[in-house]
CSV table of N, CA and C in Angstrom, one decimal:
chain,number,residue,atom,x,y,z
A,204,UNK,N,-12.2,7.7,-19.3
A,204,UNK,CA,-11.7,7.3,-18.0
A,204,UNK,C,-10.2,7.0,-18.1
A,205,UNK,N,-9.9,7.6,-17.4
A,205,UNK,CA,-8.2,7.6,-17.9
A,205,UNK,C,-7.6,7.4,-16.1
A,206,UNK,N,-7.0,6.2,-15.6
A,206,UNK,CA,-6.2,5.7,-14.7
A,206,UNK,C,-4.4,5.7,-14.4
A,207,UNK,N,-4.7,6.9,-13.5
A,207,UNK,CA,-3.0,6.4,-13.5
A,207,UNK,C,-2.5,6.4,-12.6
A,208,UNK,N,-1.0,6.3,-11.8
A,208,UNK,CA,-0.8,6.0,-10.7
A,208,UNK,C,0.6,7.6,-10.4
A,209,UNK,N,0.4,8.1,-9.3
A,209,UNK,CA,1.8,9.0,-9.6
A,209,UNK,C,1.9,9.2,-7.8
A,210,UNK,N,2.9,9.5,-7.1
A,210,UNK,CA,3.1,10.3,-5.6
A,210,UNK,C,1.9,11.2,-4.9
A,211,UNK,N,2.1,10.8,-3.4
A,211,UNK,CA,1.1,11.3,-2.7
A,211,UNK,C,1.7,12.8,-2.5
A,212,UNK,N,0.4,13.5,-2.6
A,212,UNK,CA,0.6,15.2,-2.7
A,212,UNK,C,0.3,15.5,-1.7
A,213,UNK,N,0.5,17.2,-1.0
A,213,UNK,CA,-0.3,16.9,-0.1
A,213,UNK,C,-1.7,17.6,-0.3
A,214,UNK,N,-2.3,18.2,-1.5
A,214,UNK,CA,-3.6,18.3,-1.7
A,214,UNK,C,-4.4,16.9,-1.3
A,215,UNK,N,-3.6,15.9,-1.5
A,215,UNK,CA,-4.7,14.7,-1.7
A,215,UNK,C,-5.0,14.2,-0.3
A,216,UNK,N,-4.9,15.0,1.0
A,216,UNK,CA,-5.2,14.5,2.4
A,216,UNK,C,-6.6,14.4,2.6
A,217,UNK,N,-8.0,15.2,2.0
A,217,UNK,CA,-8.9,14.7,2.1
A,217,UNK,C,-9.7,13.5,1.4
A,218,UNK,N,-9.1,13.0,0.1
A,218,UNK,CA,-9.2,11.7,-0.1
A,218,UNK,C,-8.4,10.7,0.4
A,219,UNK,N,-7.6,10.9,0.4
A,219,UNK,CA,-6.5,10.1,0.9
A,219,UNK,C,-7.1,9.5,2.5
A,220,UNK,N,-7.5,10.4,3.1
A,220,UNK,CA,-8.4,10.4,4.3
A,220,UNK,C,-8.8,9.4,4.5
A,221,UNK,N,-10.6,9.8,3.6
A,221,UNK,CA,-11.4,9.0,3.3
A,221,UNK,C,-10.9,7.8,2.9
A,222,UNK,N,-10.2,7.0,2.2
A,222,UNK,CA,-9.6,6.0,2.0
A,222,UNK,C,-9.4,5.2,2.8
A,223,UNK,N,-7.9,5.9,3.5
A,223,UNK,CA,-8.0,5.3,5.1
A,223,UNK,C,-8.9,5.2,5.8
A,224,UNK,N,-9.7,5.3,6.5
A,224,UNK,CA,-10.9,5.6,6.8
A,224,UNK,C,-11.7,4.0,6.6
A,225,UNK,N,-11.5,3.9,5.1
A,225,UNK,CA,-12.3,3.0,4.7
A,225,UNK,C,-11.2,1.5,4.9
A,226,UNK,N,-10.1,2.0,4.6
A,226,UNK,CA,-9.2,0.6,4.7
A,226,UNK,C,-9.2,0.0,6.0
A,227,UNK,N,-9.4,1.3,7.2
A,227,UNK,CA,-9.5,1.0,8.2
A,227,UNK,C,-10.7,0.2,8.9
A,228,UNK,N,-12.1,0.8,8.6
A,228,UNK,CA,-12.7,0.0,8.3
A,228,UNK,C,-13.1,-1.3,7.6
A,229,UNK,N,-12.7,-1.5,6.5
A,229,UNK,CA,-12.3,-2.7,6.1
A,229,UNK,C,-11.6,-4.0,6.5
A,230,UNK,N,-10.5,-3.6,7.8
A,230,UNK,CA,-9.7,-4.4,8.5
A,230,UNK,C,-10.4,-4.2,9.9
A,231,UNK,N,-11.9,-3.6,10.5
A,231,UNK,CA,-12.2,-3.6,11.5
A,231,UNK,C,-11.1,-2.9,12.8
A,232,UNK,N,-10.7,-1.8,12.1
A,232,UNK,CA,-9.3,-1.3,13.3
A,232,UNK,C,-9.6,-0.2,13.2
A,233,UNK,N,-9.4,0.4,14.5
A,233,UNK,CA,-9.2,1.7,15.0
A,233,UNK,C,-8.2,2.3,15.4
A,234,UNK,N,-7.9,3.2,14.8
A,234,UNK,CA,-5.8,3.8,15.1
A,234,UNK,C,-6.1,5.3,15.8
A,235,UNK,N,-5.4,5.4,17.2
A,235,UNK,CA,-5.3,6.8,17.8
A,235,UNK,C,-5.1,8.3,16.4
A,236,UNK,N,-5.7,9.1,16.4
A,236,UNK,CA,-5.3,10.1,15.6
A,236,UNK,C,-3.9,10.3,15.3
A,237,UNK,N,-3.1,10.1,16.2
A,237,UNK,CA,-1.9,10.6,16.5
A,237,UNK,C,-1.0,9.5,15.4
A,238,UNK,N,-1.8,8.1,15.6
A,238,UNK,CA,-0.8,7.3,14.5
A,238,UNK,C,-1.4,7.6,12.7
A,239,UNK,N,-2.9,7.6,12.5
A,239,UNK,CA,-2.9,8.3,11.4
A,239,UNK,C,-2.3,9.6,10.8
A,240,UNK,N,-2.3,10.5,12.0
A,240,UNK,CA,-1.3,11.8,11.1
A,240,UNK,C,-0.1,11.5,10.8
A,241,UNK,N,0.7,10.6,11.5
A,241,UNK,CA,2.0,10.1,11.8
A,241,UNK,C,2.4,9.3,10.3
A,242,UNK,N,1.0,8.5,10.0
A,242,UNK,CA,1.6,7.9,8.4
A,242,UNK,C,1.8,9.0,7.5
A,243,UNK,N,0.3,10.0,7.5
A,243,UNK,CA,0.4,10.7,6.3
A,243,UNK,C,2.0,11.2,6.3
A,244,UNK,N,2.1,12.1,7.6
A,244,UNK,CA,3.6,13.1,7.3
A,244,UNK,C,4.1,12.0,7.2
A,245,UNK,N,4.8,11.0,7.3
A,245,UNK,CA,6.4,10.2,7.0
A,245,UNK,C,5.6,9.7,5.5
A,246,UNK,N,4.6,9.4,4.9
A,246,UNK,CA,4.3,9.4,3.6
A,246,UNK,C,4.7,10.4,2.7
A,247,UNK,N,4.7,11.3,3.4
A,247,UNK,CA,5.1,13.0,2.3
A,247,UNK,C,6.3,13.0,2.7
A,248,UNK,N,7.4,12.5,3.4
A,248,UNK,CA,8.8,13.3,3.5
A,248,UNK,C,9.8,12.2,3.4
A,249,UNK,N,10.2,13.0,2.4
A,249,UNK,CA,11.2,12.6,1.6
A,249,UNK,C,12.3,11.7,2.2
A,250,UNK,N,12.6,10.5,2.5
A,250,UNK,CA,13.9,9.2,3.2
A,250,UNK,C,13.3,9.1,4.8
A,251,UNK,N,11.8,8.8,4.6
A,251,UNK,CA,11.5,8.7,5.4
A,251,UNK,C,11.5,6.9,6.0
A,252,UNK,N,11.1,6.7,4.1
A,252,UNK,CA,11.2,5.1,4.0
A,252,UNK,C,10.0,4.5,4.2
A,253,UNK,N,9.4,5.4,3.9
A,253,UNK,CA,7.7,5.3,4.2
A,253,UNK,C,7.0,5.9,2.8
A,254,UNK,N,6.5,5.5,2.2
A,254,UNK,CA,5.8,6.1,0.8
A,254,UNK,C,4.6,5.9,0.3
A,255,UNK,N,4.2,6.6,-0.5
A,255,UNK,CA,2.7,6.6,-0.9
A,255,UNK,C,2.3,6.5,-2.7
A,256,UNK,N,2.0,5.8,-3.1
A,256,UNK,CA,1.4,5.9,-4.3
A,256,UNK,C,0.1,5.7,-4.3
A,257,UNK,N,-0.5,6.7,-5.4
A,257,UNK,CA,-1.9,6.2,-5.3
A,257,UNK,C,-2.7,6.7,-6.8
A,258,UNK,N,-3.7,5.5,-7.1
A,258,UNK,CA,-4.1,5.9,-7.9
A,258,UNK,C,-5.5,6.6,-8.5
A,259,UNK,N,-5.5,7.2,-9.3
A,259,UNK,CA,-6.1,8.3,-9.6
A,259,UNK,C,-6.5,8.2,-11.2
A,260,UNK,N,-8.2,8.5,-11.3
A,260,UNK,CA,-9.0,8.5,-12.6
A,260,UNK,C,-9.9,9.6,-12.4
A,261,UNK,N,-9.6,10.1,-13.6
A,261,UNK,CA,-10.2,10.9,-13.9
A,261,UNK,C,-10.0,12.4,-12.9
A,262,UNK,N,-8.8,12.4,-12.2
A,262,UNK,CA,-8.7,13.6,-11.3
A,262,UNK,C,-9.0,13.1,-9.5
A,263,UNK,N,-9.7,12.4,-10.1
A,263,UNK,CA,-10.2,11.7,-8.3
A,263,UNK,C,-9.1,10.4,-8.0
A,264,UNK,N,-8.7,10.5,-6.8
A,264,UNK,CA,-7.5,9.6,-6.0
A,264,UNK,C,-8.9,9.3,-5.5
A,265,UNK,N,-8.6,7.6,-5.9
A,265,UNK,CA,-9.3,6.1,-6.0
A,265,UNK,C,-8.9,5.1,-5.1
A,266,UNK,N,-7.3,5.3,-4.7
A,266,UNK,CA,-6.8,4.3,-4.4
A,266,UNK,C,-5.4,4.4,-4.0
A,267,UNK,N,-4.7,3.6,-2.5
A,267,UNK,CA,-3.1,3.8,-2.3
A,267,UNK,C,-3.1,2.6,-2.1
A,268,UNK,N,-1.4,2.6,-2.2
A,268,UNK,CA,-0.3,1.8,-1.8
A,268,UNK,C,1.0,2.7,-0.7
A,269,UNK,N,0.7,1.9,0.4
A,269,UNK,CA,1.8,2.8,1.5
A,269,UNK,C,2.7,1.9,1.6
A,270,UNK,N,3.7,2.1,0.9
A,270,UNK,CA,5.1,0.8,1.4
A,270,UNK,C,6.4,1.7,2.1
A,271,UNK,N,7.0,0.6,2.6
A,271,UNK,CA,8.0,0.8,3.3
A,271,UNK,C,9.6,0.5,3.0
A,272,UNK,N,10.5,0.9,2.5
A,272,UNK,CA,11.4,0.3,2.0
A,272,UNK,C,12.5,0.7,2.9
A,273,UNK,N,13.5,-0.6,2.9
A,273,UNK,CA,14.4,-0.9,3.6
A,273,UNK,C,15.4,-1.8,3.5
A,274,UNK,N,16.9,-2.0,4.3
A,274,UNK,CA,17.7,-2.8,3.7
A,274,UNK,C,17.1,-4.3,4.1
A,275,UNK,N,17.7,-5.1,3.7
A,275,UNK,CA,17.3,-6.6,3.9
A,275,UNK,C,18.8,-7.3,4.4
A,276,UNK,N,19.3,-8.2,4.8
A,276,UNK,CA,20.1,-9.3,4.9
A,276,UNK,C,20.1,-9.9,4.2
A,277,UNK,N,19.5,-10.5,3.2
A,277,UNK,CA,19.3,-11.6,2.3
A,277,UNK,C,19.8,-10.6,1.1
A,278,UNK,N,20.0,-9.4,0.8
A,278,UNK,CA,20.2,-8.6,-0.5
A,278,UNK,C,21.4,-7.4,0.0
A,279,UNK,N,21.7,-6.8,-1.3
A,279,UNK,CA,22.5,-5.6,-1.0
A,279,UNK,C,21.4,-4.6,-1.2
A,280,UNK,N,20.6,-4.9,-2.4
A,280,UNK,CA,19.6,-3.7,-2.9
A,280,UNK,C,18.6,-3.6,-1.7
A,281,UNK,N,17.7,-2.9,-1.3
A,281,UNK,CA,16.6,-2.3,-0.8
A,281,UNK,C,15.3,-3.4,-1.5
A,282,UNK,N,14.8,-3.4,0.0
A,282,UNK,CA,13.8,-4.6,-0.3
A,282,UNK,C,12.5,-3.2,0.1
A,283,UNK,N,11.2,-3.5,-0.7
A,283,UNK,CA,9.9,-2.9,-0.6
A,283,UNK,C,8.9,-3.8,0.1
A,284,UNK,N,8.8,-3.6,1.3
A,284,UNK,CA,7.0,-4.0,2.0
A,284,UNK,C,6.3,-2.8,1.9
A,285,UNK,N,5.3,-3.6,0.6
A,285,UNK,CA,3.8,-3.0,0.6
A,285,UNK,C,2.9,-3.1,1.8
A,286,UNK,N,3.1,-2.3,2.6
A,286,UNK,CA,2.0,-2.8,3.8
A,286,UNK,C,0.5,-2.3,4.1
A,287,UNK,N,0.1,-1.2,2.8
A,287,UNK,CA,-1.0,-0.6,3.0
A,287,UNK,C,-1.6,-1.0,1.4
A,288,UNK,N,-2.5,-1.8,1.0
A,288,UNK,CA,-3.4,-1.4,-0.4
A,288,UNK,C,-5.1,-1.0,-0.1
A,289,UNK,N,-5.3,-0.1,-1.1
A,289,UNK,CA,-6.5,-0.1,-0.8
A,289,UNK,C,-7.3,0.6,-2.0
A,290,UNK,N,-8.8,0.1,-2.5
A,290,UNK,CA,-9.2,0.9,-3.3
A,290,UNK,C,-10.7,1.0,-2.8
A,291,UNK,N,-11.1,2.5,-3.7
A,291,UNK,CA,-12.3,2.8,-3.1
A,291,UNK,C,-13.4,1.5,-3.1
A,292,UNK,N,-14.4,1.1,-2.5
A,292,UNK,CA,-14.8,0.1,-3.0
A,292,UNK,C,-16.2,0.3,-3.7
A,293,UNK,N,-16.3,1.7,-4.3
A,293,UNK,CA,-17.2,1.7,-5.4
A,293,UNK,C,-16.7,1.7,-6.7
A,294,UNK,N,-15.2,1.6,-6.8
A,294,UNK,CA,-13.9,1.6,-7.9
A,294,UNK,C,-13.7,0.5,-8.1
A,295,UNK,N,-13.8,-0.4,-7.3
A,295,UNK,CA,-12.8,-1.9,-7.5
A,295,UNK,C,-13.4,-2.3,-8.4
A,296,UNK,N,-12.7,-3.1,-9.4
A,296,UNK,CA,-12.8,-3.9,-10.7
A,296,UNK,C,-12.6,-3.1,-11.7
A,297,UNK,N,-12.0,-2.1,-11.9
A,297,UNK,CA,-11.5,-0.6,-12.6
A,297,UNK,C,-10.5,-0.1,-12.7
A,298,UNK,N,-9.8,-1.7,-12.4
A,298,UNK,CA,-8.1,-1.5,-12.8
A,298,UNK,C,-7.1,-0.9,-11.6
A,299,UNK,N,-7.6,-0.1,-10.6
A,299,UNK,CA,-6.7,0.6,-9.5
A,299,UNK,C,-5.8,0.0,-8.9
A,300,UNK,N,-6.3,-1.5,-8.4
A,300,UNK,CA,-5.0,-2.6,-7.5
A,300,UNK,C,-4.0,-2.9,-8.3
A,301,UNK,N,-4.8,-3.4,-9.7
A,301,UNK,CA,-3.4,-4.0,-10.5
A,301,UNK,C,-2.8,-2.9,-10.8
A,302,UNK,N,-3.4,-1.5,-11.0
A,302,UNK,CA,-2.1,-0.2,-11.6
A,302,UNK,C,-1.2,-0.3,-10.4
A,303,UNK,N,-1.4,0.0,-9.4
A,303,UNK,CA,-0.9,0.0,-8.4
A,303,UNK,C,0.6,-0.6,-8.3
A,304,UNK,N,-0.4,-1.9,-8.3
A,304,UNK,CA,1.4,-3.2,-8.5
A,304,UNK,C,2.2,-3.2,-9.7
A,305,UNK,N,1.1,-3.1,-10.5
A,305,UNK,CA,2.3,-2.7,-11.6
A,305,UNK,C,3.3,-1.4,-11.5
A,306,UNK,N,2.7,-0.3,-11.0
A,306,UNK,CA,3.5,0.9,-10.8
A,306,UNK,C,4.5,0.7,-10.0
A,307,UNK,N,4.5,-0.2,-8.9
A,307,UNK,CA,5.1,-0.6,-7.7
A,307,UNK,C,6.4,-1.5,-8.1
A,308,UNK,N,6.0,-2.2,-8.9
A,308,UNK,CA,6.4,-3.5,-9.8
A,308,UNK,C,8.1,-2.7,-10.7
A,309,UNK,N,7.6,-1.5,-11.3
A,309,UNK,CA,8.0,-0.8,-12.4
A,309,UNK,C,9.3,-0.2,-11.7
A,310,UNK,N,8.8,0.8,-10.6
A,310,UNK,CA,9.9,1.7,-10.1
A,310,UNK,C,10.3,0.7,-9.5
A,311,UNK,N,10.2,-0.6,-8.9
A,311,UNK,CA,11.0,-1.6,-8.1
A,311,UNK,C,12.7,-1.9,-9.1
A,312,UNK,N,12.0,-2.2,-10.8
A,312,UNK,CA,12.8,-2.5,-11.4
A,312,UNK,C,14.2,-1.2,-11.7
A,313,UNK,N,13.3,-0.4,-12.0
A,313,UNK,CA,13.7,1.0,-12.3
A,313,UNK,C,15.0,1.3,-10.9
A,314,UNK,N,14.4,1.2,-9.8
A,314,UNK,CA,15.4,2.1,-8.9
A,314,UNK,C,16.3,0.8,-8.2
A,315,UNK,N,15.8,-0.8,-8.3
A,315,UNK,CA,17.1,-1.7,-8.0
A,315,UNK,C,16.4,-2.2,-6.6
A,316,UNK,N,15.5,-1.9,-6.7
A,316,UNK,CA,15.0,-3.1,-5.3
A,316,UNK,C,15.1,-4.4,-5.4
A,317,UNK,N,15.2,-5.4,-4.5
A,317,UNK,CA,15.4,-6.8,-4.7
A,317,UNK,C,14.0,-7.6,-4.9
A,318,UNK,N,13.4,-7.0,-4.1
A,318,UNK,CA,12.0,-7.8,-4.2
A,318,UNK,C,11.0,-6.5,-3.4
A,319,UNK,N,9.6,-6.5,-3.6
A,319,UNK,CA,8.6,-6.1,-3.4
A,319,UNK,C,7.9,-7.4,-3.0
A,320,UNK,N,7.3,-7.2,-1.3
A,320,UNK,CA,6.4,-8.4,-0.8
A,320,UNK,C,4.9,-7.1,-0.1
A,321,UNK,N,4.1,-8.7,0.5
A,321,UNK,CA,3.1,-7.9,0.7
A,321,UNK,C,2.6,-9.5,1.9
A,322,UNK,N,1.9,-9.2,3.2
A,322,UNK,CA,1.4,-10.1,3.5
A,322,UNK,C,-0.7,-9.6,3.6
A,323,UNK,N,-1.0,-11.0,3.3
A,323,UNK,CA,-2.4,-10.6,3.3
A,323,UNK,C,-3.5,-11.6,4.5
A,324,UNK,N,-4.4,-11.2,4.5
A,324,UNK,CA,-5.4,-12.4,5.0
A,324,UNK,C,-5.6,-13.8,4.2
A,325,UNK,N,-6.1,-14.4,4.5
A,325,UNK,CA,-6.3,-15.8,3.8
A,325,UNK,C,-7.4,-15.6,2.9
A,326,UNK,N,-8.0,-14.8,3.3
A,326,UNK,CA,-9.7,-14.4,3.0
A,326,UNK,C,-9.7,-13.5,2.3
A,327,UNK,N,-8.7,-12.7,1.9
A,327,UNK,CA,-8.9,-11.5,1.9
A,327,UNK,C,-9.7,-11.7,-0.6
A,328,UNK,N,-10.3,-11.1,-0.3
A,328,UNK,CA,-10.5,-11.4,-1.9
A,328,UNK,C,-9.5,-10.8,-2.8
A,329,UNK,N,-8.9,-9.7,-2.7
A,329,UNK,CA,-8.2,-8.9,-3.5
A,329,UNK,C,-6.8,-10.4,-3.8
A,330,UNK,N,-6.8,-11.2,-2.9
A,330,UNK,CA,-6.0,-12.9,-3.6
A,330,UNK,C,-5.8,-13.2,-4.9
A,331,UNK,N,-7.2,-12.8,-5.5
A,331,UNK,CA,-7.6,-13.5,-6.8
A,331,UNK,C,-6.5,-11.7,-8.1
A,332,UNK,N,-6.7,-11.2,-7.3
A,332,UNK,CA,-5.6,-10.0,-7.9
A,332,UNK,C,-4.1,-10.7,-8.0
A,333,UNK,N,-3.8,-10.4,-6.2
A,333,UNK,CA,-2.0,-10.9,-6.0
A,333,UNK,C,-1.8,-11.7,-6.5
A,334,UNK,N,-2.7,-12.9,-7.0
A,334,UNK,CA,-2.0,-14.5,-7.8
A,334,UNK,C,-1.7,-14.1,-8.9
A,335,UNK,N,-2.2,-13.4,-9.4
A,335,UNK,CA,-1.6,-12.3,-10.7
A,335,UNK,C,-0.6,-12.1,-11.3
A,336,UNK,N,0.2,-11.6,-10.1
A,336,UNK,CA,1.6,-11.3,-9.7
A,336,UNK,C,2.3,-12.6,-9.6
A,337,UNK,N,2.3,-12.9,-8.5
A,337,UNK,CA,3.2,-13.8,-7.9
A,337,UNK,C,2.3,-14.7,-7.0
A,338,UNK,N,2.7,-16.1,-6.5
A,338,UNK,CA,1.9,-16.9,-5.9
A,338,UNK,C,2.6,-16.7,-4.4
A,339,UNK,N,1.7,-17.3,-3.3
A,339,UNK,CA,2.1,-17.2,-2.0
A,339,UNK,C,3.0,-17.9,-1.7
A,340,UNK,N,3.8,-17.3,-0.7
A,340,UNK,CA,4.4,-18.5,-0.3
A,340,UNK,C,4.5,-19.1,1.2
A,341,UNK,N,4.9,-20.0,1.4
A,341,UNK,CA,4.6,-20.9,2.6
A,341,UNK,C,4.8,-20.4,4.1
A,342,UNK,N,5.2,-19.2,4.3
A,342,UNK,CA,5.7,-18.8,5.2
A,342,UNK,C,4.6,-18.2,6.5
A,343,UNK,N,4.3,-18.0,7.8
A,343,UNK,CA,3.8,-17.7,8.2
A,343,UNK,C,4.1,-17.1,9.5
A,344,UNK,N,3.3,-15.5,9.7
A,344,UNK,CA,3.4,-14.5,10.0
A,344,UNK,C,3.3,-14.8,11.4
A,345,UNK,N,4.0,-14.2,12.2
A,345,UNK,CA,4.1,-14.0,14.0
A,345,UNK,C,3.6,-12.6,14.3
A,346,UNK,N,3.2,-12.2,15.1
A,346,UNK,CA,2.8,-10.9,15.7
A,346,UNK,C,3.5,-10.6,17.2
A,347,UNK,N,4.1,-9.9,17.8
A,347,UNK,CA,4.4,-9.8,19.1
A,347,UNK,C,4.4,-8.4,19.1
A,348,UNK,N,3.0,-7.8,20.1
A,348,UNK,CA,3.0,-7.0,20.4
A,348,UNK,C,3.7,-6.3,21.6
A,349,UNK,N,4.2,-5.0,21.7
A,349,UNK,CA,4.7,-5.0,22.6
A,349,UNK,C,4.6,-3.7,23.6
């Protein structure tokens, strides 16, 4: 079993799919068609600022990360929001979340990002992963839809 993490292709739309699918289910949300095709294409094209990593064992994509990278005020370098993780959930415990962050972690250092963030649920279990990383911090999220 050999795990590794590399760019979303576009062979990989019917896993990749399914995934979504499942993340979506996972978060209890329903997205118009029109916003799911909308991630994949700005995930495949290139300064979109929208990206995809995902990981992959044994030939089968297991697992993504859809982040967003952007400037910040607080930095000169390009800050990363991870806003999408997800792994199959007959995979989890098989290494896929942590490759992920660590892959994420890697090219952050590599290309000069300031920071890579991520916000989660309170509940969410994958926690006991992110503490891993980095611990939470105090700050809390507003929503204004509009």
């Amino acid at each position: 079993m050999t795990l590794t993490v590399r760019e979303l292709r576009e062979d990989d739309y019917s896993k990749w799919r399914s995934l979504w699918n499942g993340y979506l289910s996972f978060y209890e949300c329903e997205l118009d068609e029109s916003v799911t095709a909308s991630t994949w294409k700005r995930a495949l094209t290139v300064d979109s600022g929208v990206f995809c990593r995902v990981a992959v064992m044994d030939e089968n994509v297991i697992g993504f990360a859809i982040c967003i990278l952007h400037p910040g005020t607080w930095s000169t370098s390009p800050v990363c929001y991870l806003e999408d993780l997800y792994v199959d959930a007959s995979q989890r415990g098989v290494g896929a979340g942590k490759a992920l962050l660590n892959a994420l972690k890697e090219e952050g250092k590599r290309e000069g990002w300031s920071t890579l963030y991520w916000v989660t649920r309170d509940n969410n279990p994958a926690r006991k992963l992110y503490d891993q990383f980095c611990l939470a911090d105090d700050f809390v999220r507003y929503r204004m839809f509009l």
